[in-house]
Coordinates of C-alpha atoms and ligand atoms in Angstrom, one line a residue:
M1 CA 7.3 -67.2 -51.4
S2 CA 10.5 -66.5 -53.4
S3 CA 13.6 -65.0 -51.9
A4 CA 13.8 -63.6 -55.4
S5 CA 9.9 -62.0 -55.3
E6 CA 11.1 -60.5 -51.4
A7 CA 14.0 -58.9 -53.2
A8 CA 12.3 -57.7 -55.9
L9 CA 9.2 -56.3 -53.8
L10 CA 12.5 -54.3 -51.5
A11 CA 14.0 -52.9 -54.6
K12 CA 10.7 -51.4 -55.2
V13 CA 10.9 -49.7 -51.7
P14 CA 12.0 -46.0 -51.9
D15 CA 15.1 -45.8 -49.1
R16 CA 15.2 -42.1 -48.8
L17 CA 12.7 -39.4 -46.9
F18 CA 9.2 -37.9 -49.2
I19 CA 9.1 -34.4 -48.5
G20 CA 7.4 -31.6 -50.5
G21 CA 6.9 -34.2 -53.2
Q22 CA 10.6 -35.5 -53.4
W23 CA 12.8 -38.2 -52.5
L24 CA 15.7 -36.9 -50.4
E25 CA 18.6 -38.7 -48.9
S26 CA 18.9 -37.6 -45.4
S27 CA 21.1 -34.6 -44.5
S28 CA 23.3 -36.4 -42.3
G29 CA 23.9 -39.3 -44.7
K30 CA 22.9 -41.4 -41.5
A31 CA 21.0 -44.6 -42.4
I32 CA 18.5 -47.3 -40.8
D33 CA 19.1 -50.9 -41.1
V34 CA 15.8 -52.5 -41.2
I35 CA 15.7 -56.1 -40.3
D36 CA 13.6 -59.1 -40.4
P37 CA 12.7 -60.2 -37.3
A38 CA 12.0 -63.8 -38.5
T39 CA 15.6 -64.1 -39.7
G40 CA 17.5 -61.2 -37.7
L41 CA 18.8 -60.1 -41.2
V42 CA 18.8 -56.6 -42.8
I43 CA 16.4 -56.5 -45.4
K44 CA 16.9 -52.7 -46.8
T45 CA 18.9 -49.8 -45.5
I46 CA 16.6 -46.4 -45.3
A47 CA 17.5 -42.8 -44.7
D48 CA 17.9 -41.7 -41.3
A49 CA 16.0 -38.3 -40.9
S50 CA 17.7 -36.0 -38.9
V51 CA 16.7 -32.7 -37.0
A52 CA 17.0 -30.5 -40.0
D53 CA 14.6 -32.7 -42.1
A54 CA 12.3 -32.7 -39.6
A55 CA 12.5 -28.5 -40.3
L56 CA 12.1 -29.1 -44.5
A57 CA 9.1 -31.4 -43.7
M58 CA 7.7 -28.5 -41.2
D59 CA 7.9 -26.2 -43.9
A60 CA 6.9 -28.5 -47.0
A61 CA 3.8 -29.5 -44.4
A62 CA 3.4 -25.7 -43.9
A63 CA 3.4 -24.6 -47.3
A64 CA 0.8 -26.6 -48.3
Q65 CA -1.9 -26.5 -46.1
D66 CA -3.9 -23.4 -47.9
G67 CA -4.1 -25.1 -50.8
W68 CA -4.9 -28.3 -49.5
A69 CA -7.2 -26.9 -47.7
R70 CA -8.9 -25.0 -50.6
T71 CA -8.6 -28.5 -53.0
A72 CA -12.3 -29.6 -53.3
P73 CA -13.3 -31.9 -51.3
R74 CA -14.9 -34.1 -54.1
V75 CA -11.7 -34.3 -55.1
R76 CA -9.9 -34.6 -52.2
G77 CA -12.2 -37.4 -51.6
E78 CA -11.6 -38.9 -55.2
I79 CA -7.7 -38.8 -54.4
L80 CA -8.3 -41.4 -51.4
R81 CA -10.2 -43.2 -53.7
R82 CA -7.8 -44.2 -56.0
A83 CA -5.4 -44.8 -53.1
F84 CA -7.9 -47.2 -52.3
D85 CA -8.3 -48.9 -55.6
L86 CA -4.3 -48.5 -56.2
L87 CA -3.9 -51.0 -52.7
Q88 CA -6.1 -53.6 -53.8
E89 CA -3.9 -53.6 -56.9
R90 CA -1.0 -53.5 -54.6
A91 CA -2.5 -55.6 -52.0
D92 CA -0.2 -58.4 -52.5
E93 CA 3.1 -56.3 -52.2
F94 CA 1.6 -55.0 -49.1
A95 CA 0.9 -57.9 -47.5
L96 CA 4.4 -59.4 -48.2
L97 CA 6.8 -56.2 -47.1
M98 CA 4.3 -55.7 -43.9
T99 CA 5.4 -60.0 -42.9
L100 CA 8.7 -58.7 -43.9
E101 CA 9.2 -56.0 -41.9
M102 CA 7.1 -57.1 -38.8
G103 CA 6.5 -60.6 -38.8
K104 CA 3.2 -61.3 -39.2
P105 CA 2.0 -64.5 -40.6
L106 CA 0.8 -63.5 -44.6
A107 CA -3.2 -64.1 -44.5
E108 CA -2.7 -61.9 -41.2
A109 CA -1.3 -59.4 -43.4
R110 CA -3.6 -59.1 -46.2
G111 CA -6.1 -59.0 -43.6
E112 CA -4.4 -55.9 -42.5
V113 CA -4.6 -54.5 -46.2
T114 CA -8.3 -54.9 -46.7
Y115 CA -8.6 -53.2 -42.6
G116 CA -5.9 -50.4 -43.8
G117 CA -7.3 -50.0 -47.0
E118 CA -11.0 -49.6 -45.6
F119 CA -10.0 -46.3 -43.8
L120 CA -8.7 -45.0 -47.6
R121 CA -12.8 -45.7 -48.7
W122 CA -14.2 -44.9 -45.3
F123 CA -12.5 -41.4 -45.2
S124 CA -12.8 -40.4 -49.1
E125 CA -16.9 -40.7 -48.6
E126 CA -16.6 -38.6 -45.6
A127 CA -14.4 -35.9 -47.3
V128 CA -17.6 -34.4 -48.9
R129 CA -19.9 -34.8 -45.6
I130 CA -18.0 -32.0 -43.8
S131 CA -21.5 -30.2 -42.5
G132 CA -22.6 -27.2 -40.3
R133 CA -25.7 -25.8 -38.9
Y134 CA -27.5 -22.4 -39.7
G135 CA -29.9 -20.9 -37.4
S136 CA -31.4 -18.2 -35.1
N137 CA -30.2 -17.5 -31.8
P138 CA -32.5 -17.8 -29.1
E139 CA -33.3 -14.1 -28.7
G140 CA -33.8 -14.1 -32.5
T141 CA -31.5 -11.0 -33.1
G142 CA -29.1 -13.0 -35.2
R143 CA -28.2 -16.1 -36.8
M144 CA -25.5 -18.5 -35.8
I145 CA -23.5 -20.3 -38.7
V146 CA -21.3 -22.9 -37.0
T147 CA -19.0 -24.6 -39.8
H148 CA -15.9 -27.1 -39.7
L149 CA -12.2 -25.9 -40.6
P150 CA -9.1 -27.9 -40.9
V151 CA -6.9 -27.8 -37.9
G152 CA -4.2 -27.2 -39.9
P153 CA -0.7 -29.1 -40.3
S154 CA -0.8 -32.5 -38.7
Y155 CA 2.2 -34.5 -37.1
L156 CA 1.1 -38.6 -37.1
I157 CA 3.5 -41.0 -35.0
T158 CA 2.8 -44.6 -35.7
P159 CA 3.8 -47.5 -33.9
W160 CA 5.3 -50.8 -35.7
N161 CA 2.6 -53.6 -34.9
F162 CA 0.4 -52.9 -37.5
P163 CA 2.4 -50.4 -40.2
L164 CA -0.2 -49.7 -42.8
A165 CA -3.8 -49.7 -40.6
M166 CA -2.1 -47.4 -38.1
A167 CA -0.7 -45.2 -41.1
T168 CA -4.4 -44.9 -42.9
R169 CA -6.0 -44.6 -39.5
K170 CA -4.5 -41.2 -39.6
I171 CA -3.0 -40.2 -43.3
A172 CA -7.1 -41.1 -44.2
P173 CA -9.5 -38.6 -41.9
A174 CA -6.2 -35.9 -42.1
L175 CA -6.3 -35.5 -46.0
A176 CA -9.8 -35.7 -46.0
A177 CA -10.2 -33.1 -43.6
G178 CA -7.9 -30.6 -45.6
C179 CA -4.9 -31.3 -43.3
T180 CA -1.4 -31.2 -44.7
A181 CA 0.4 -33.8 -42.6
I182 CA 4.0 -35.2 -41.4
V183 CA 4.2 -39.1 -40.9
K184 CA 6.7 -40.6 -38.8
P185 CA 6.3 -44.6 -38.7
A186 CA 8.2 -46.7 -35.9
E187 CA 11.9 -47.5 -36.9
L188 CA 11.7 -50.8 -36.7
T189 CA 9.2 -50.9 -39.7
P190 CA 9.4 -47.6 -41.5
L191 CA 8.9 -49.4 -45.5
T192 CA 5.1 -49.5 -45.4
T193 CA 5.1 -46.3 -45.1
L194 CA 7.5 -45.2 -47.4
Y195 CA 5.8 -47.7 -50.0
F196 CA 2.3 -46.3 -49.4
A197 CA 3.7 -42.8 -49.7
R198 CA 4.5 -43.9 -53.1
L199 CA 1.3 -45.4 -53.3
L200 CA -0.4 -41.8 -52.5
E201 CA 1.7 -40.0 -54.9
D202 CA 0.8 -42.2 -57.8
A203 CA -2.8 -41.5 -56.7
G204 CA -2.5 -38.0 -57.6
L205 CA -1.8 -36.5 -54.2
P206 CA -0.1 -32.8 -54.4
A207 CA 3.4 -32.5 -53.3
G208 CA 4.0 -31.0 -50.0
V209 CA 0.7 -32.4 -48.6
L210 CA 2.2 -36.0 -46.7
N211 CA 5.6 -35.7 -45.7
V212 CA 7.1 -38.4 -44.7
L213 CA 10.1 -39.0 -41.7
T214 CA 11.9 -42.1 -41.1
T215 CA 14.1 -41.7 -38.1
S216 CA 16.1 -43.2 -35.2
A217 CA 16.2 -40.2 -33.6
A218 CA 11.9 -39.7 -32.5
G219 CA 12.6 -37.8 -29.6
E220 CA 15.0 -35.1 -31.2
I221 CA 13.3 -35.2 -34.0
T222 CA 9.9 -34.5 -32.7
T223 CA 10.7 -31.5 -29.7
P224 CA 11.1 -29.1 -32.4
I225 CA 8.4 -30.4 -34.6
L226 CA 5.5 -30.0 -31.5
A227 CA 7.1 -26.8 -30.5
D228 CA 6.7 -25.0 -34.1
S229 CA 3.8 -23.1 -33.8
R230 CA 2.7 -24.2 -37.7
L231 CA 1.8 -27.1 -36.1
R232 CA -1.8 -27.4 -34.6
K233 CA -2.2 -31.5 -34.5
L234 CA -0.5 -34.4 -33.1
S235 CA -1.8 -37.7 -33.3
F236 CA -0.2 -40.8 -31.7
T237 CA -0.5 -44.1 -31.5
G238 CA 1.9 -45.9 -29.1
S239 CA 2.5 -46.4 -25.2
T240 CA 1.0 -44.8 -22.6
A241 CA 4.6 -43.6 -21.5
V242 CA 5.6 -41.8 -24.6
G243 CA 2.5 -41.2 -24.5
V244 CA 2.6 -39.0 -21.8
R245 CA 5.6 -37.1 -22.7
L246 CA 4.5 -36.0 -25.9
L247 CA 1.1 -35.0 -24.1
K248 CA 3.3 -32.8 -22.1
Q249 CA 5.3 -31.2 -25.3
A250 CA 2.0 -30.7 -27.1
A251 CA 0.4 -28.7 -23.9
D252 CA 3.3 -25.9 -24.4
N253 CA 2.2 -25.4 -27.9
V254 CA -1.5 -26.1 -27.0
L255 CA -2.0 -28.4 -29.6
R256 CA -5.1 -30.7 -30.4
T257 CA -4.0 -34.0 -29.6
S258 CA -5.5 -37.4 -30.6
M259 CA -3.8 -40.5 -28.1
E260 CA -4.4 -44.0 -28.9
L261 CA -2.5 -46.0 -25.9
G262 CA -1.5 -49.0 -24.4
G263 CA -4.4 -51.3 -23.6
N264 CA -4.9 -54.3 -21.0
A265 CA -8.0 -56.1 -22.5
P266 CA -10.1 -57.9 -20.3
F267 CA -11.6 -60.8 -21.8
I268 CA -14.6 -62.4 -19.3
V269 CA -16.1 -65.8 -19.8
F270 CA -19.7 -66.1 -18.0
E271 CA -21.2 -69.5 -16.5
D272 CA -23.7 -69.3 -19.2
A273 CA -21.8 -68.2 -22.0
N274 CA -21.5 -70.6 -25.5
M275 CA -17.6 -71.9 -25.2
D276 CA -17.7 -72.5 -28.7
K277 CA -17.7 -68.7 -29.8
A278 CA -16.0 -68.1 -26.4
V279 CA -13.1 -70.6 -27.6
D280 CA -13.4 -69.0 -31.5
G281 CA -13.1 -65.2 -29.5
A282 CA -10.3 -65.8 -27.6
M283 CA -8.1 -67.4 -30.3
L284 CA -8.7 -64.5 -31.7
A285 CA -8.5 -62.1 -29.7
K286 CA -5.4 -63.5 -27.8
F287 CA -3.5 -64.8 -31.1
R288 CA -4.2 -62.0 -34.0
N289 CA -0.7 -60.3 -34.8
I290 CA 1.5 -62.8 -32.1
G291 CA -0.6 -61.0 -29.5
Q292 CA 1.2 -57.8 -29.9
A293 CA -2.0 -55.6 -30.3
C294 CA -3.3 -53.2 -28.0
T295 CA -6.5 -54.6 -28.3
A296 CA -5.3 -58.2 -27.7
A297 CA -7.1 -60.2 -24.7
N298 CA -4.8 -59.3 -21.9
R299 CA -6.6 -60.8 -18.9
F300 CA -9.1 -64.4 -19.1
I301 CA -11.4 -63.2 -16.4
V302 CA -13.4 -66.7 -16.4
H303 CA -16.1 -67.7 -13.9
E304 CA -14.6 -70.4 -11.4
S305 CA -17.4 -73.1 -12.8
V306 CA -16.3 -73.0 -16.9
A307 CA -12.3 -71.9 -16.0
D308 CA -11.1 -75.7 -16.0
E309 CA -12.9 -76.2 -18.8
F310 CA -12.1 -73.2 -21.4
A311 CA -8.7 -73.9 -20.3
A312 CA -8.3 -77.4 -21.7
R313 CA -10.3 -76.2 -24.5
V314 CA -8.1 -73.3 -25.3
T315 CA -5.1 -75.4 -24.4
E316 CA -5.7 -77.9 -27.2
R317 CA -6.5 -74.9 -30.0
V318 CA -3.2 -73.1 -28.6
R319 CA -0.6 -76.4 -29.4
A320 CA -2.6 -76.5 -32.9
L321 CA -0.9 -73.4 -33.4
S322 CA 1.9 -73.5 -36.2
V323 CA 5.1 -71.2 -35.2
G324 CA 6.9 -70.0 -38.4
R325 CA 8.5 -67.4 -40.7
G326 CA 5.1 -65.7 -42.2
T327 CA 5.6 -66.4 -45.2
E328 CA 6.1 -70.1 -45.3
D329 CA 2.3 -71.5 -46.1
G330 CA 0.6 -72.5 -43.0
V331 CA 2.4 -70.0 -40.4
T332 CA -0.3 -69.2 -37.2
I333 CA 2.1 -67.5 -35.4
G334 CA 5.3 -65.1 -36.5
P335 CA 8.2 -63.8 -34.4
L336 CA 7.7 -61.2 -31.6
I337 CA 9.2 -58.1 -33.2
N338 CA 12.4 -57.9 -30.9
E339 CA 14.6 -59.6 -28.6
G340 CA 13.5 -57.1 -25.8
A341 CA 9.6 -58.1 -26.8
L342 CA 10.8 -62.4 -26.2
D343 CA 12.9 -61.3 -22.5
K344 CA 9.1 -59.2 -21.1
A345 CA 7.1 -62.3 -22.3
E346 CA 9.8 -64.7 -20.4
R347 CA 9.6 -62.4 -17.4
L348 CA 5.8 -61.9 -17.3
V349 CA 5.2 -65.7 -17.4
R350 CA 8.2 -66.2 -14.6
D351 CA 6.5 -64.3 -12.3
A352 CA 3.0 -65.6 -12.6
V353 CA 4.5 -68.9 -12.1
D354 CA 6.8 -68.1 -9.4
R355 CA 3.6 -66.6 -7.5
G356 CA 1.1 -69.8 -8.5
A357 CA 0.0 -70.1 -11.2
T358 CA 0.2 -73.4 -13.8
V359 CA 1.7 -73.6 -18.0
L360 CA -0.9 -75.8 -19.7
T361 CA 1.4 -75.3 -22.6
G362 CA 4.2 -73.3 -24.0
G363 CA 6.0 -70.8 -21.5
G364 CA 9.2 -69.6 -23.2
R365 CA 11.2 -68.3 -25.9
I366 CA 12.6 -70.9 -29.0
E367 CA 15.9 -70.9 -29.7
G368 CA 17.1 -70.4 -33.2
A369 CA 17.3 -67.9 -35.4
G370 CA 14.3 -65.3 -35.2
T371 CA 12.4 -64.0 -32.3
F372 CA 9.9 -66.5 -31.7
F373 CA 8.2 -67.4 -28.4
E374 CA 5.8 -70.6 -28.1
P375 CA 2.2 -70.0 -27.7
T376 CA 1.7 -70.3 -23.9
V377 CA -1.3 -70.9 -21.9
I378 CA -1.1 -70.4 -18.1
S379 CA -4.0 -70.3 -15.4
G380 CA -4.5 -70.0 -11.8
V381 CA -2.8 -66.8 -12.4
T382 CA -2.9 -65.2 -8.7
P383 CA -3.7 -61.2 -7.9
G384 CA -0.7 -59.3 -8.1
S385 CA 1.3 -61.1 -10.8
A386 CA 2.9 -58.7 -13.0
I387 CA 1.2 -60.4 -16.4
L388 CA -2.4 -58.8 -14.8
N389 CA -0.8 -54.8 -15.0
Q390 CA 1.6 -54.4 -17.9
E391 CA 0.4 -55.3 -21.9
I392 CA 1.7 -58.5 -22.9
F393 CA 2.0 -58.1 -26.3
G394 CA 3.1 -61.9 -27.0
P395 CA 1.3 -65.3 -27.0
V396 CA 0.5 -65.7 -23.7
L397 CA -3.2 -66.6 -22.8
S398 CA -3.4 -66.1 -18.9
I399 CA -6.4 -67.2 -17.2
I400 CA -7.8 -66.1 -13.8
P401 CA -10.9 -67.5 -12.0
F402 CA -14.0 -65.4 -11.0
T403 CA -17.0 -65.6 -8.3
D404 CA -19.8 -63.6 -10.0
E405 CA -20.3 -60.7 -11.8
D406 CA -19.7 -57.8 -9.3
D407 CA -15.7 -59.9 -8.9
A408 CA -15.7 -60.4 -12.4
V409 CA -16.3 -56.4 -13.6
A410 CA -14.0 -55.4 -10.2
K411 CA -11.4 -57.2 -11.8
A412 CA -11.3 -56.6 -15.2
N413 CA -11.5 -52.6 -14.3
D414 CA -8.6 -52.7 -11.8
T415 CA -6.4 -51.3 -14.6
E416 CA -5.1 -48.2 -15.4
F417 CA -6.1 -48.8 -18.9
G418 CA -9.5 -49.0 -20.8
L419 CA -9.1 -49.3 -24.3
V420 CA -11.3 -52.4 -25.3
G421 CA -13.3 -55.4 -22.8
Y422 CA -14.9 -58.6 -24.5
V423 CA -17.5 -60.4 -22.8
F424 CA -19.0 -63.8 -23.4
T425 CA -22.6 -64.2 -22.3
E426 CA -26.1 -65.9 -23.6
D427 CA -27.9 -63.2 -21.0
F428 CA -28.4 -60.3 -22.9
A429 CA -29.4 -58.6 -19.7
R430 CA -25.9 -59.0 -18.0
G431 CA -24.5 -57.9 -21.4
Q432 CA -26.4 -54.7 -21.2
R433 CA -24.9 -54.2 -18.0
L434 CA -21.4 -54.8 -18.4
I435 CA -21.5 -51.9 -21.6
E436 CA -22.5 -49.8 -18.5
T437 CA -19.9 -50.9 -16.1
L438 CA -16.8 -51.9 -18.0
Q439 CA -14.6 -49.0 -18.2
T440 CA -13.4 -49.1 -21.3
G441 CA -14.2 -46.9 -24.9
M442 CA -14.9 -50.4 -26.8
M443 CA -16.3 -53.8 -25.9
G444 CA -16.7 -56.9 -28.4
L445 CA -20.1 -58.6 -27.2
N446 CA -19.7 -62.4 -28.5
V447 CA -16.8 -61.4 -30.5
G448 CA -13.1 -61.3 -30.3
V449 CA -12.4 -58.8 -32.9
V450 CA -13.7 -55.2 -33.1
S451 CA -11.9 -53.0 -35.2
N452 CA -13.7 -51.3 -37.9
A453 CA -13.4 -48.3 -40.4
A454 CA -16.7 -47.1 -39.6
A455 CA -16.4 -47.3 -36.0
P456 CA -15.1 -45.1 -33.5
F457 CA -11.7 -46.7 -32.4
G458 CA -10.2 -45.5 -29.1
G459 CA -10.0 -45.9 -25.0
V460 CA -10.8 -43.9 -21.6
K461 CA -9.0 -43.8 -18.4
Q462 CA -4.6 -44.3 -20.0
S463 CA -5.6 -45.8 -23.0
G464 CA -6.2 -42.3 -24.8
I465 CA -7.7 -39.5 -25.7
G466 CA -10.0 -39.4 -28.9
R467 CA -11.7 -41.8 -31.6
E468 CA -9.9 -42.8 -34.9
G469 CA -12.4 -44.2 -37.6
G470 CA -16.0 -43.9 -37.9
A471 CA -18.4 -40.7 -38.4
E472 CA -16.2 -39.3 -35.0
G473 CA -12.5 -39.6 -36.6
I474 CA -12.6 -36.6 -39.5
H475 CA -13.7 -34.3 -36.3
E476 CA -10.5 -35.1 -34.8
Y477 CA -9.1 -32.8 -37.9
L478 CA -11.5 -30.7 -37.5
E479 CA -11.8 -27.3 -35.8
T480 CA -15.6 -25.7 -34.7
K481 CA -16.0 -22.2 -36.0
Y482 CA -18.9 -20.3 -34.7
V483 CA -20.3 -17.2 -36.5
L484 CA -22.8 -14.9 -35.6
T485 CA -24.8 -11.8 -37.9
P486 CA -27.4 -10.2 -36.7
N487 CA -31.0 -11.0 -38.2
P488 CA -31.5 -9.6 -41.4
F489 CA -35.1 -8.7 -40.5
A490 CA -34.4 -6.6 -38.2
Ligands
NAP501 P1 6.4 -46.6 -28.7 O1 7.2 -47.4 -27.8 O2 5.5 -45.9 -27.9 O3 5.9 -46.3 -30.0 C1 5.1 -45.5 -30.4 C2 5.8 -44.6 -31.9 O4 6.2 -43.6 -31.0 C3 6.9 -45.5 -32.4 O5 7.2 -44.4 -34.1 C4 8.3 -44.7 -32.1 O6 9.2 -44.2 -32.8 C5 8.0 -42.8 -31.7 N1 8.4 -42.7 -30.3 C6 9.1 -43.6 -28.8 N2 9.6 -42.7 -28.5 C7 9.2 -41.2 -29.0 C8 9.9 -40.1 -28.7 N3 10.0 -39.7 -27.3 N4 9.1 -39.2 -29.1 C9 8.4 -39.2 -30.0 N5 8.2 -40.5 -30.9 C10 8.1 -41.6 -30.1 O7 5.1 -47.9 -29.1 P2 5.4 -49.7 -29.8 O8 6.3 -50.7 -29.1 O9 5.8 -49.0 -31.3 O10 4.2 -50.1 -30.3 C11 3.1 -50.6 -29.3 C12 2.6 -49.9 -28.5 O11 1.4 -48.9 -28.8 C13 1.6 -50.5 -27.3 O12 1.2 -49.8 -26.1 C14 0.3 -50.6 -27.5 O13 -0.4 -51.1 -27.0 C15 0.0 -49.4 -28.5 N6 -0.8 -49.4 -29.5 C16 -2.0 -48.8 -29.4 C17 -2.7 -48.5 -30.0 C18 -3.8 -48.0 -30.1 O14 -5.2 -47.8 -30.9 N7 -4.8 -47.4 -28.9 C19 -2.5 -49.4 -31.3 C20 -1.4 -50.0 -31.5 C21 -0.2 -50.0 -30.6 P3 10.7 -45.2 -32.7 O15 9.8 -46.9 -33.1 O16 11.3 -44.8 -33.6 O17 11.1 -45.2 -31.2

């Protein structure tokens, strides 16, 4: 990838706020520098939204709401379908943009374009399937109508780790349901959302239906938006700590909320597992997105009789990973997002080692430009280690042994999180038991990735509330209305 093609792409990405169908400068005149984590260099400078800009975006979303809700579902679906088609045409651009602002290897960024695009296609199809029901009440005295109406203007907050997919996973169902929206991408990776807003404009989305606020003052601009009585919905993807704070604010305005929060996924390998499948699954579940995924396997809970074999085989695979800038051929591990992420990975490994774990490969940061961490395997992690309770969000695979199924389940459930779990066993009855005993919203049975636009994505416990994707996803943006009419024959 040449630096000329990178520059040409970056020049095409809007650097302003998208409000009411217009690309506006920030009213404060402030700007955000967007940095390539592989080099530490500024790649583009964009508008930094203020509270006054947030008020304009709220006005625009509220003004467009009734018109968009009354737009025929087929028309809404066709705009999303055009957006899907345009995304296929611009797939290479979106992939490169994500690699530049977030660091993931290009091949993975292309995978995210496919995954993110599927939400556009899926919800373009769901837009015309919003149904209701009609029937007699049990007494026979009346007729009951149940219908589903758009919730109303929605505020969508997304994280930096999947800049496109986290945006389309919220924007597509909101628009399909007939809701207008304000989207606030992460400060670290705002360019993909801006370029996606341009794509929606090209797909024919009417002015004001989607508004984009890029900002360095997330808390400041969010407080008045959440307090505005015209807002009806908050959808947030990010850390549990921020999610809890936003839930409290949303309560004051009794907002509908969808919260996709942090994870601490267990990856359980039973003694009867197919070891080839388990090792392949582990590499995907751990090292996809440089370990920076809410679904990343955080704890490898492996039966004591196969723990050494599993450790040896994953270590061999991890040593073969190639670290570098994601634009370079053959790179499989890019940089972590920033210095803070490096510090956290380093601190968690050091704590585990201090408590008795062994480093089998890697273990520390890579000195030089960019924020790179060595792909790492540690085994013999002992109870009480911080790495078992916190999201690592980096390329560190940590192994703890277990003795029997009850012990494995107890260890897996010993966390306040409950997003996803991975189970490797050839015993189907055991797999079925784990479906019911593992306290997670999702489970991979002999697979290392579960995400799919057609599936309900989401967690239990402190991993969140609500589901994105699947038939469930559009209902997060629909309100149920019940109507009673008299029996027409009475
Ligand atoms: P984060 O710090 O919670 O930030 C997420 C988003 O919230 C960003 O847009 C951020 O803006 C914004 N934000 C932060 N403080 C805010 C405030 N006071 N008011 C309003 N918005 C605020 O999380 P992150 O580090 O970006 O993302 C990683 C986390 O997301 C991990 O915990 C991961 O597990 C989770 N995640 C969950 C899912 C899921 O589906 N369950 C998917 C992906 C990621 P700024 O960037 O400007 O601070």
